[in-house]
PDB file of C-alpha atoms in Angstrom:
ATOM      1  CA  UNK A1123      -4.203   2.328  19.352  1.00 53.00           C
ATOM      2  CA  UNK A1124      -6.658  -0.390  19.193  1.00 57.00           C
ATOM      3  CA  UNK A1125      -5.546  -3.535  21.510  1.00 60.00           C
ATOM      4  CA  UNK A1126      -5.776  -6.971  19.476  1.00 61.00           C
ATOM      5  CA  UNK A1127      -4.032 -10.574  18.950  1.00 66.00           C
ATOM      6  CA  UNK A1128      -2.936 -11.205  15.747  1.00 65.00           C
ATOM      7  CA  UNK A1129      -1.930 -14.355  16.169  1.00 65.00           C
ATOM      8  CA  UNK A1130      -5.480 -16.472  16.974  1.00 65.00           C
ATOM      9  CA  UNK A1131      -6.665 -19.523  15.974  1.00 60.00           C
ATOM     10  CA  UNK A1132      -8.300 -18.399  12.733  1.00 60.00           C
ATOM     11  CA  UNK A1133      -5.332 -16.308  11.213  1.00 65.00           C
ATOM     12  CA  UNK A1134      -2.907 -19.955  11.761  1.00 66.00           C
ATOM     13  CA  UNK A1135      -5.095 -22.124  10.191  1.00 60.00           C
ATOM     14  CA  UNK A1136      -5.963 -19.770   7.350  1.00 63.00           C
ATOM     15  CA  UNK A1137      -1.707 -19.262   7.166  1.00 64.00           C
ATOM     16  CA  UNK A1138      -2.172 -22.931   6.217  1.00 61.00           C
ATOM     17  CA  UNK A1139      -5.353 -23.457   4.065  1.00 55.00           C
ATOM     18  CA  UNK A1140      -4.263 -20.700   1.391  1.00 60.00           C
ATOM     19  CA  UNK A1141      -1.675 -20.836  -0.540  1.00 64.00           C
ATOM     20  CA  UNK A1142       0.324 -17.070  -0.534  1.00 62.00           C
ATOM     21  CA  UNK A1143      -1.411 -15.520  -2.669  1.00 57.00           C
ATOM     22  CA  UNK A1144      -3.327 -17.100  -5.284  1.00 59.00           C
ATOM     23  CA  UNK A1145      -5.854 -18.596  -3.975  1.00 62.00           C
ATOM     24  CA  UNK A1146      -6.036 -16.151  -1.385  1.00 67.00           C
ATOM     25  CA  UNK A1147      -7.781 -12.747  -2.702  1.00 77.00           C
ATOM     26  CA  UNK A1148     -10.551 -10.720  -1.344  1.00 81.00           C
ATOM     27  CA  UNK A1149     -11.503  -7.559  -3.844  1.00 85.00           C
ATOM     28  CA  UNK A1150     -13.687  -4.473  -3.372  1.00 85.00           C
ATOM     29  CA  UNK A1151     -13.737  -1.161  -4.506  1.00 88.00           C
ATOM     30  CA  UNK A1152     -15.735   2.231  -2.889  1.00 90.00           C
ATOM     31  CA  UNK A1153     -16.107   5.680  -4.673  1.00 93.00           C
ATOM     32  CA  UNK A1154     -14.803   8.711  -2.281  1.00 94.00           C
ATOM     33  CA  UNK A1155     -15.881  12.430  -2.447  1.00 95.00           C
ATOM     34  CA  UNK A1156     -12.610  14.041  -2.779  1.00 95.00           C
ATOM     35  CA  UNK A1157     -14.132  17.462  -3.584  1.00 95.00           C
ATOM     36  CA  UNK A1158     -12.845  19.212  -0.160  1.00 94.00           C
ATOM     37  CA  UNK A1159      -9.806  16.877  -0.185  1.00 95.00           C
ATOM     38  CA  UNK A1160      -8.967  18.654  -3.555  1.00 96.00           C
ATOM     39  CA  UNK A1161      -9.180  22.089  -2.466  1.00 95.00           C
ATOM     40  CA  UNK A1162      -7.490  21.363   0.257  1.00 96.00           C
ATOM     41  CA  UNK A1163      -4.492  20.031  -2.062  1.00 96.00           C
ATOM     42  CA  UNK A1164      -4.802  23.061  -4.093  1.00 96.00           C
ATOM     43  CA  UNK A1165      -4.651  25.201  -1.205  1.00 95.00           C
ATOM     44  CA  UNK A1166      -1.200  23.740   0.021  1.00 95.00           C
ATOM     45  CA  UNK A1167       0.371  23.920  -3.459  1.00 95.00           C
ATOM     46  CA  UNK A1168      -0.247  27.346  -3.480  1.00 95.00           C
ATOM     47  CA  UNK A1169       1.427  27.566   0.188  1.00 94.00           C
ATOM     48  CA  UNK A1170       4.283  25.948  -1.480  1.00 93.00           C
ATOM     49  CA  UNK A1171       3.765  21.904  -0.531  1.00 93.00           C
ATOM     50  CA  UNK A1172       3.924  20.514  -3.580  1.00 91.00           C
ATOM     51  CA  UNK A1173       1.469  17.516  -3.024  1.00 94.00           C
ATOM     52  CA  UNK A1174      -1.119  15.163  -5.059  1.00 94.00           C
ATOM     53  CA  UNK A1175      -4.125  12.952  -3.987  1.00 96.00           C
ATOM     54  CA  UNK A1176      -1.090  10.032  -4.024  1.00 95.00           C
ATOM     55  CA  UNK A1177       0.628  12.025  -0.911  1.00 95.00           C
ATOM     56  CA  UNK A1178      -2.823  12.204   0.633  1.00 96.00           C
ATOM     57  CA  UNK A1179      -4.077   8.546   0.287  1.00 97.00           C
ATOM     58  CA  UNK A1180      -0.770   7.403   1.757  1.00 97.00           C
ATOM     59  CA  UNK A1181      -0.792   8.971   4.585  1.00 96.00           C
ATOM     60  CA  UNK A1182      -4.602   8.653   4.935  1.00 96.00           C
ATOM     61  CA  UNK A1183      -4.659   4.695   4.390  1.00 97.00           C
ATOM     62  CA  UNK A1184      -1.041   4.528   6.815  1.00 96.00           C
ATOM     63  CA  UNK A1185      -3.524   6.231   9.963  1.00 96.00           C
ATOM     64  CA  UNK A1186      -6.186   4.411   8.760  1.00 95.00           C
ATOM     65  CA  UNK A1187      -3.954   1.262   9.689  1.00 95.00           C
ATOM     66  CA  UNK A1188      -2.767   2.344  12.926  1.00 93.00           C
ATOM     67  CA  UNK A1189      -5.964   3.934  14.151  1.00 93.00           C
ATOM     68  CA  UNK A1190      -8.567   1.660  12.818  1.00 93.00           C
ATOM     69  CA  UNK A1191      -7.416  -1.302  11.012  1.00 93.00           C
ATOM     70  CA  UNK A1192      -4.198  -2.935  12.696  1.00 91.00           C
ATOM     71  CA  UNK A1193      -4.899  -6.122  11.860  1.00 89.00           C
ATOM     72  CA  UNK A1194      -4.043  -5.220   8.035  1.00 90.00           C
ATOM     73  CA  UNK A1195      -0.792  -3.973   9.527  1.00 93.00           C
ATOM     74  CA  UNK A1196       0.696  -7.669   9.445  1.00 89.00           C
ATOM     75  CA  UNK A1197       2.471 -10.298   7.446  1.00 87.00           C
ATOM     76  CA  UNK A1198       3.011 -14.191   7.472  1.00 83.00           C
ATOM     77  CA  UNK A1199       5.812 -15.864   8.346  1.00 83.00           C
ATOM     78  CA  UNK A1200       6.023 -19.304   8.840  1.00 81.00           C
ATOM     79  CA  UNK A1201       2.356 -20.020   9.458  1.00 80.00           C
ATOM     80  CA  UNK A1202       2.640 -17.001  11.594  1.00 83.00           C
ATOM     81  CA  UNK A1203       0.600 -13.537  11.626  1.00 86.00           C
ATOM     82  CA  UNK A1204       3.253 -11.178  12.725  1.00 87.00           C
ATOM     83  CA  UNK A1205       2.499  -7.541  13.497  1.00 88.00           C
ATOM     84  CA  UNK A1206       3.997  -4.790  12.601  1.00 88.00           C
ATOM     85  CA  UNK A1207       4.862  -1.973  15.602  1.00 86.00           C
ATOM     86  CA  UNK A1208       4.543   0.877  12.885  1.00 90.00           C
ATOM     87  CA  UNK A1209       3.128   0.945   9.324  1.00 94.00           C
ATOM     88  CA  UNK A1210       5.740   1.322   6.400  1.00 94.00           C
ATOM     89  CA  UNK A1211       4.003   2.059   2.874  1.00 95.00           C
ATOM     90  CA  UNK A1212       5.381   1.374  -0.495  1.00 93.00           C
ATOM     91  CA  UNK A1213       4.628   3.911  -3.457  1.00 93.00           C
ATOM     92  CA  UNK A1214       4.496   2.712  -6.725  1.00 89.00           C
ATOM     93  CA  UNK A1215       6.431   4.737  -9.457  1.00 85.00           C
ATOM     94  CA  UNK A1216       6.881   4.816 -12.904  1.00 78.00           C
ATOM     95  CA  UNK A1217      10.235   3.772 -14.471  1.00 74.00           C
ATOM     96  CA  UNK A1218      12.367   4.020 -17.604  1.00 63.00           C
ATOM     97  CA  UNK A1219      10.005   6.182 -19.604  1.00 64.00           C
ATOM     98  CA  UNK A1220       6.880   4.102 -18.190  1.00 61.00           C
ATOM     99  CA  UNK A1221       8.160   0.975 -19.625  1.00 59.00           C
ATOM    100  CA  UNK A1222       8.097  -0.291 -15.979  1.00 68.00           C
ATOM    101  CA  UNK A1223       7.049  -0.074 -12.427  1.00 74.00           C
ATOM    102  CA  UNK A1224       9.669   0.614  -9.643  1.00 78.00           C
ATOM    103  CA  UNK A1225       8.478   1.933  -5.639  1.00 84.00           C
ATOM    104  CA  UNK A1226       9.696   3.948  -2.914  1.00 90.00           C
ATOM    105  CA  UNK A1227       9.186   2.444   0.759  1.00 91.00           C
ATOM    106  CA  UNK A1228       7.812   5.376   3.217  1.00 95.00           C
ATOM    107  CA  UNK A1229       8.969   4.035   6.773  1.00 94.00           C
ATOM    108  CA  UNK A1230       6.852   4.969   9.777  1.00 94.00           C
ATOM    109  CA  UNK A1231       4.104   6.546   7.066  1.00 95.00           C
ATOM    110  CA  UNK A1232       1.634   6.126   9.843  1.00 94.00           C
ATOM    111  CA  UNK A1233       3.339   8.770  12.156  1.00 94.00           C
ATOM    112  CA  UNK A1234       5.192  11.179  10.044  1.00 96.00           C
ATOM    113  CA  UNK A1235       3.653  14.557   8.678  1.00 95.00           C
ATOM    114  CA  UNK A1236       2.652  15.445   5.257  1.00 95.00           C
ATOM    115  CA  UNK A1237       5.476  18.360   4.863  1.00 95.00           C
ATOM    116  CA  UNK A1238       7.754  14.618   6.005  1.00 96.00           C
ATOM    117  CA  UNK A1239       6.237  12.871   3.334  1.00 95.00           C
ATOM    118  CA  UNK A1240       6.964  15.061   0.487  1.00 94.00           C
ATOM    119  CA  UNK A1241      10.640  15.452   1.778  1.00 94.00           C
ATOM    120  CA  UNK A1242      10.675  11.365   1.389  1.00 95.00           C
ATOM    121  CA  UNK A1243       9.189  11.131  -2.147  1.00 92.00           C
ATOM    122  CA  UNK A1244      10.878  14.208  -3.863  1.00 89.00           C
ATOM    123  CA  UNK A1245      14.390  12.604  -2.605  1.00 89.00           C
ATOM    124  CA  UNK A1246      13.504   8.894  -3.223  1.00 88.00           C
ATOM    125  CA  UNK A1247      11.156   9.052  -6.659  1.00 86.00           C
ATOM    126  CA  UNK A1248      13.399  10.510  -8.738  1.00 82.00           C
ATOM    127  CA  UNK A1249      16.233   7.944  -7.863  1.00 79.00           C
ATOM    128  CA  UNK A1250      13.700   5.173  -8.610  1.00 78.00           C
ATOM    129  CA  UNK A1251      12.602   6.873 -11.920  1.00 75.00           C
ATOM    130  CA  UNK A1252      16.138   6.479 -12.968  1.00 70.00           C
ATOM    131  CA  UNK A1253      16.267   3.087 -12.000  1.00 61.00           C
ATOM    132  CA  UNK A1254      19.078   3.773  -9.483  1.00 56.00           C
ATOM    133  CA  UNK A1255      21.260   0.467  -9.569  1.00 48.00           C
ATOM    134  CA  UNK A1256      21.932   1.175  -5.842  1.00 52.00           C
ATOM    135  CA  UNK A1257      18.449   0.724  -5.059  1.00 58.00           C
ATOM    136  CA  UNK A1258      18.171  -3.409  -3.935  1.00 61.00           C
ATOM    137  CA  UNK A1259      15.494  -3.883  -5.738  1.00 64.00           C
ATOM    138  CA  UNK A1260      16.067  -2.863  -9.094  1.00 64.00           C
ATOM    139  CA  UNK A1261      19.211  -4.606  -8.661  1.00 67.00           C
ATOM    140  CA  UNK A1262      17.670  -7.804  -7.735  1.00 69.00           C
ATOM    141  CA  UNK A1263      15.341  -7.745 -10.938  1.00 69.00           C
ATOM    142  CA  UNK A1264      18.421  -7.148 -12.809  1.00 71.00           C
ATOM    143  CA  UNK A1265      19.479  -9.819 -11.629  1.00 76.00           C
ATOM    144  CA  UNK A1266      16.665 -12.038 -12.028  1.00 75.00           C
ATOM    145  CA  UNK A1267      16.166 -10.765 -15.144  1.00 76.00           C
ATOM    146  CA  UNK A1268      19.610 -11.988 -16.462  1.00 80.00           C
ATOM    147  CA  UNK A1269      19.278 -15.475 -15.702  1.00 82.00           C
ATOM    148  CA  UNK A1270      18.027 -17.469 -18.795  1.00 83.00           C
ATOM    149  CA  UNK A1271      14.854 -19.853 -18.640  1.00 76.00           C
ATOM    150  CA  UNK A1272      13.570 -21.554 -16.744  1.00 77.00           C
ATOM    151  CA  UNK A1273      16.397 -21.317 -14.446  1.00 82.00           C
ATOM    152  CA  UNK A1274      14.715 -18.189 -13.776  1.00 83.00           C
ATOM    153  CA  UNK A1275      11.584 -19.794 -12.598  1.00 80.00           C
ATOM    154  CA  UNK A1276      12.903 -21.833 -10.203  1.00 84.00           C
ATOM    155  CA  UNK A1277      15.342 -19.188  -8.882  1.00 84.00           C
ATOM    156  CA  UNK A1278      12.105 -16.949  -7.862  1.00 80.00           C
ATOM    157  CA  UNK A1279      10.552 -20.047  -6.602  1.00 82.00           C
ATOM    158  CA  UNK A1280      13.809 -20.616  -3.940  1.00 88.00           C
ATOM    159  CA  UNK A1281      13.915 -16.982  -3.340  1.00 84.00           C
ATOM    160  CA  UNK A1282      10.533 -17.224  -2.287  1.00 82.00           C
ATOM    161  CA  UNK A1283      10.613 -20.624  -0.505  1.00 86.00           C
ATOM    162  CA  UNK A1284      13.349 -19.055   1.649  1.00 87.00           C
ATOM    163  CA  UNK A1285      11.726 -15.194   1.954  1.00 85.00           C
ATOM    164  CA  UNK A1286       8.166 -16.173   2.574  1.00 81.00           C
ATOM    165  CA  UNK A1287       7.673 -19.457   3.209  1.00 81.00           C
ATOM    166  CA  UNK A1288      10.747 -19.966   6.078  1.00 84.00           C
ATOM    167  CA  UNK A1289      10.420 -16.362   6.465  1.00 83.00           C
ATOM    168  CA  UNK A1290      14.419 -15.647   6.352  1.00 85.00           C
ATOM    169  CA  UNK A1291      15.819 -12.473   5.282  1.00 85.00           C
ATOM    170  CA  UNK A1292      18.930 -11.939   2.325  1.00 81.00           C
ATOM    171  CA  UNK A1293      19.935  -8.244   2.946  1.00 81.00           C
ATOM    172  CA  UNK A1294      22.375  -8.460   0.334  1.00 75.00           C
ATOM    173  CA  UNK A1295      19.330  -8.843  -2.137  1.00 74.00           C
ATOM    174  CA  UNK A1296      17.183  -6.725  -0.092  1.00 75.00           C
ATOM    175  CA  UNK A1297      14.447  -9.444   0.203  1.00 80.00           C
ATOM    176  CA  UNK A1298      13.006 -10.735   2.688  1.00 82.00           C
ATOM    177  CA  UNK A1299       9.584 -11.466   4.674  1.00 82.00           C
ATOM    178  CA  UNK A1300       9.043  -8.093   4.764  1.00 84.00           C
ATOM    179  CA  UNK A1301      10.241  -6.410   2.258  1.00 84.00           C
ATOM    180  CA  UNK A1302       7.990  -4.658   0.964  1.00 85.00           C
ATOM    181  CA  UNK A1303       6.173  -3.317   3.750  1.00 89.00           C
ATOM    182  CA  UNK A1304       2.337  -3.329   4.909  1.00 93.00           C
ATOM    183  CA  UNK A1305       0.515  -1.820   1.708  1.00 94.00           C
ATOM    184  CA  UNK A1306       1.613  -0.839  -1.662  1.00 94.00           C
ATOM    185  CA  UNK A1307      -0.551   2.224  -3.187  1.00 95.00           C
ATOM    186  CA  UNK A1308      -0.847   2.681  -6.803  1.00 93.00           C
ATOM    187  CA  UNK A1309      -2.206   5.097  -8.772  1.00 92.00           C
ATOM    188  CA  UNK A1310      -3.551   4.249 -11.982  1.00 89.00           C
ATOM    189  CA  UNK A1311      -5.871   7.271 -12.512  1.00 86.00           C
ATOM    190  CA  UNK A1312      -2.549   9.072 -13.707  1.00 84.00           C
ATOM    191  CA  UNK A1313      -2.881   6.540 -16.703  1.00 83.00           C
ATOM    192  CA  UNK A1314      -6.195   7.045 -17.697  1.00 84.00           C
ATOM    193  CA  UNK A1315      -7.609   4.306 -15.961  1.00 84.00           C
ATOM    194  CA  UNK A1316     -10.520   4.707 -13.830  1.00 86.00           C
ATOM    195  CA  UNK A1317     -10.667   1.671 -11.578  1.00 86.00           C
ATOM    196  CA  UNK A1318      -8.464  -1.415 -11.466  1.00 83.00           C
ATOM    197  CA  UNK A1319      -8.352  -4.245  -9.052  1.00 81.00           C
ATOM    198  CA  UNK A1320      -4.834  -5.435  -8.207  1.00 82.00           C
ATOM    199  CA  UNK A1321      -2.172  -7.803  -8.207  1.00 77.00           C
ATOM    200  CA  UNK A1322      -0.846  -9.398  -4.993  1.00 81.00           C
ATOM    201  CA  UNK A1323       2.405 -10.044  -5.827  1.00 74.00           C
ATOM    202  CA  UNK A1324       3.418 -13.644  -4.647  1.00 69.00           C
ATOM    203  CA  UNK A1325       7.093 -12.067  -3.184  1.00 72.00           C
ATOM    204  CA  UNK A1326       5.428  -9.466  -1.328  1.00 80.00           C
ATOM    205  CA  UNK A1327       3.631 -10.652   1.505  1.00 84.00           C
ATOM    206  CA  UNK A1328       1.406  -7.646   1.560  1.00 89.00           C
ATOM    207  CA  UNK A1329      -1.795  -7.432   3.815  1.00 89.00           C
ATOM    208  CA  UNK A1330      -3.029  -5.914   0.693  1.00 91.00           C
ATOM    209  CA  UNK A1331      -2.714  -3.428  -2.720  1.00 93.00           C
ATOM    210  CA  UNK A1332      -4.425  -0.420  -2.781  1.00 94.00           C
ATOM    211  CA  UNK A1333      -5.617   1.148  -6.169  1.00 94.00           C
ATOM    212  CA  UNK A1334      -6.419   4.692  -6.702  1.00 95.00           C
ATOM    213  CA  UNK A1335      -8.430   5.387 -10.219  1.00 94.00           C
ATOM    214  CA  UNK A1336      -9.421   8.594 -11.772  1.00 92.00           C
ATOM    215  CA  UNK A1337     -11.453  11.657 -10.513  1.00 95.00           C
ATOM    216  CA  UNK A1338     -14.559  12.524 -12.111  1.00 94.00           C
ATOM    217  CA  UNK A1339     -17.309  15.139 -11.764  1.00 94.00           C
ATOM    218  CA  UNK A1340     -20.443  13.455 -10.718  1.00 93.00           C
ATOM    219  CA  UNK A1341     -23.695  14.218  -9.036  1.00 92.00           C
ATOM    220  CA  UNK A1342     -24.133  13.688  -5.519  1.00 90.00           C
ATOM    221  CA  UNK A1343     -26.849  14.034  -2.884  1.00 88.00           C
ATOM    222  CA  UNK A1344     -24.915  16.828  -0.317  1.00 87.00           C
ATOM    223  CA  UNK A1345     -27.222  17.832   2.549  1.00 86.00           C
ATOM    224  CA  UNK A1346     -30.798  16.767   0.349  1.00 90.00           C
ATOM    225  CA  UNK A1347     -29.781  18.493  -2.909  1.00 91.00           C
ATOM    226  CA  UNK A1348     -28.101  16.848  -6.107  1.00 93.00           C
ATOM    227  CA  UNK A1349     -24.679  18.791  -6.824  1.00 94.00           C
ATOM    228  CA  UNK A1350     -21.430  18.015  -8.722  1.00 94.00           C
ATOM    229  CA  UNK A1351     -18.999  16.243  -6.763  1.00 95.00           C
ATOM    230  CA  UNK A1352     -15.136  15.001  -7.343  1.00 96.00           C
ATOM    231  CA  UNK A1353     -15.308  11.542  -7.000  1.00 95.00           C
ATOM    232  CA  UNK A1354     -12.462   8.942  -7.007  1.00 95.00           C
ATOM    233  CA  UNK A1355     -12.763   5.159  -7.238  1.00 94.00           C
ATOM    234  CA  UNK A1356     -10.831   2.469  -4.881  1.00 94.00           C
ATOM    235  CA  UNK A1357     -10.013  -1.032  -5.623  1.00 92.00           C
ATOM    236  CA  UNK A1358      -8.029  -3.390  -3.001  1.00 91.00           C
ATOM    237  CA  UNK A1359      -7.066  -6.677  -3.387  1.00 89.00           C
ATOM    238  CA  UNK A1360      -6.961  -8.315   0.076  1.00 89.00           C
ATOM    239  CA  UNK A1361      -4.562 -11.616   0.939  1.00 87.00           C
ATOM    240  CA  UNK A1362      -7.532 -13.348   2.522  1.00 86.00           C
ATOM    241  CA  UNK A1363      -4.632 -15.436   4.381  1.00 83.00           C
ATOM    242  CA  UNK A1364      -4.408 -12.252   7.127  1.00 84.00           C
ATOM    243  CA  UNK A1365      -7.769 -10.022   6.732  1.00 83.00           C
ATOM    244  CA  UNK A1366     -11.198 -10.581   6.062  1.00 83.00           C
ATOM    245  CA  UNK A1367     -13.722  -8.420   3.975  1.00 83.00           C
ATOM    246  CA  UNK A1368     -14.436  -7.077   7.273  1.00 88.00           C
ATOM    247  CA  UNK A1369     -11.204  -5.376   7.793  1.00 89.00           C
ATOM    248  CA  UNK A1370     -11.523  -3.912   3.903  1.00 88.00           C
ATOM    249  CA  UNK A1371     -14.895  -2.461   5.235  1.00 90.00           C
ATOM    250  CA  UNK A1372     -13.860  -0.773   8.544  1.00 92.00           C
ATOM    251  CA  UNK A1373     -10.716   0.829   6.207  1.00 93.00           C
ATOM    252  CA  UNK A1374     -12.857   1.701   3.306  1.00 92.00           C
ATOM    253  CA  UNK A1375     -15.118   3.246   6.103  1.00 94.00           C
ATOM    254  CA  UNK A1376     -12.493   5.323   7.852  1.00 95.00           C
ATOM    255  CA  UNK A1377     -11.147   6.718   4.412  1.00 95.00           C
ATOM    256  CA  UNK A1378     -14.745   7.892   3.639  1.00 93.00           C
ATOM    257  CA  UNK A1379     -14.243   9.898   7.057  1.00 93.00           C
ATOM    258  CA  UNK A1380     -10.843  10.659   7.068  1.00 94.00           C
ATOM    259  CA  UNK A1381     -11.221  13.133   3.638  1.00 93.00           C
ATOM    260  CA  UNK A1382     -13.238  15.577   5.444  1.00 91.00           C
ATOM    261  CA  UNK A1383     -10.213  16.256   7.755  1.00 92.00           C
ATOM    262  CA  UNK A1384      -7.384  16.724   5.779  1.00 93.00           C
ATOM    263  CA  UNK A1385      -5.606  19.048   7.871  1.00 93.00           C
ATOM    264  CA  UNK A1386      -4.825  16.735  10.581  1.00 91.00           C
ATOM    265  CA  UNK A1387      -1.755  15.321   8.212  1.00 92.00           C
ATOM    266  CA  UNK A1388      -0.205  18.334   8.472  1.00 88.00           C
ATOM    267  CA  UNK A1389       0.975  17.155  11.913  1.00 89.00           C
ATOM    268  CA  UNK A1390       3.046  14.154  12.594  1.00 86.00           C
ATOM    269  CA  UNK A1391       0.852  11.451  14.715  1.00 79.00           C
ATOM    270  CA  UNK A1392       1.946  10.358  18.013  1.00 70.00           C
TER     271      UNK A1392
END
């Protein structure tokens, strides 16, 4: 674990500069070789883990915080940087025939294996697929979504006043500071789309949104000679409030690494 104050001078003044979050974003996007990582995948399913490059990049960019990056691993409240003791990753899913997007919150996805993580999603993305009215957020858009205009403008503006700018929590409505965690992953190349740069969604209070785009063949110089290569693109959106380009860079950097050594998922971290 890398030793660091989150809360220095920079991070309060910048709490107070920028508004949360849009005036606030930092974007940048990398292409990864995912050739091995893909064989590696393939190699698993046919062991019987049923996983995808979204299990892989969660886990990946969940070390990635803890190991290289912890100053991504925090939120604002009041003014504040606080940090997070463990990383907790929300997965976006598709909803209600793809008419909307839903997620499932991994907790401690910076410790837990890869065997873990599929355990978590195959119990939790089906429930959100269905829109399960016991899950708090789905019922608070619901909600939301039932109040008429533009009474329901200024009900997300008090929600948020209280949630992210006093920085109290409403269990009952499942919001809060929080709430959703220190990175949301989507994955758009499952669309069709091949690179996408991110919302930061104002209730939130993400470090940042992490967007995975398609795979394509393309050539690559491997060891002096031009070969095919499975290449993915990235795109983050960054809340400029906590993290500078900096911190994008030294995670981008460590996913570029991290691919080559799949295997060590397999194990939970310590």
């Amino acid at each position: 674990m890398i030793d660091f104050n989150p809360d220095n001078h920079w991070r309060r003044v910048a709490a107070a500069i920028y508004k949360k979050p849009t005036d606030s974003k930092i974007f940048g996007s990398v292409e990864l070789d995912v050739t091995d990582l893909e064989a590696f995948i393939q190699e698993k399913r046919k062991e019987g883990l049923k996983i995808t490059l979204t299990h892989m990049f969660t886990l990946l960019v969940a070390r990635g915080l803890r190991e290289a990056v912890p100053e991504l691993n925090c939120y604002i409240r009041r003014g504040k940087p606080i940090y997070r003791p463990h990383v907790e990753a929300a997965v976006s899913v598709l909803i209600k025939n793809g008419s909307e997007m839903g997620s499932v919150k991994v907790p401690h996805a910076d410790t837990i294996s890869l065997s873990e993580l599929t355990e978590i999603l195959n119990r939790e993305v089906p429930k959100a697929r269905q829109g399960d009215e016991k899950n708090k957020t789905m019922r608070m858009k619901a909600i939301v979504a039932a109040i008429p205009w533009p009474f329901r403008s200024l009900t997300l503006r008090l929600l948020r006043f209280l949630s992210i700018d006093l920085g109290l929590s409403i269990p009952a409505l499942g919001i809060g500071p929080d709430s959703f965690g220190s990175f949301i992953l989507s994955n758009i190349g499952t669309l069709g789309l091949d690179m996408g740069y991110p919302a930061l969604l104002p209730s939130s209070n993400v470090a940042f949104v992490l967007i995975m785009g398609g795979v394509h063949e393309k050539p690559a110089v491997v060891d002096g000679q031009i070969v095919p290569r499975r290449i993915i693109s990235l795109g983050a959106a960054l809340d400029h409030r906590v993290v500078d380009a900096t911190h994008g860079g030294r995670l981008f950097l460590y996913l570029k690494q991290a691919v080559k050594t799949p295997e060590r998922l397999l194990q939970a971290a310590e």
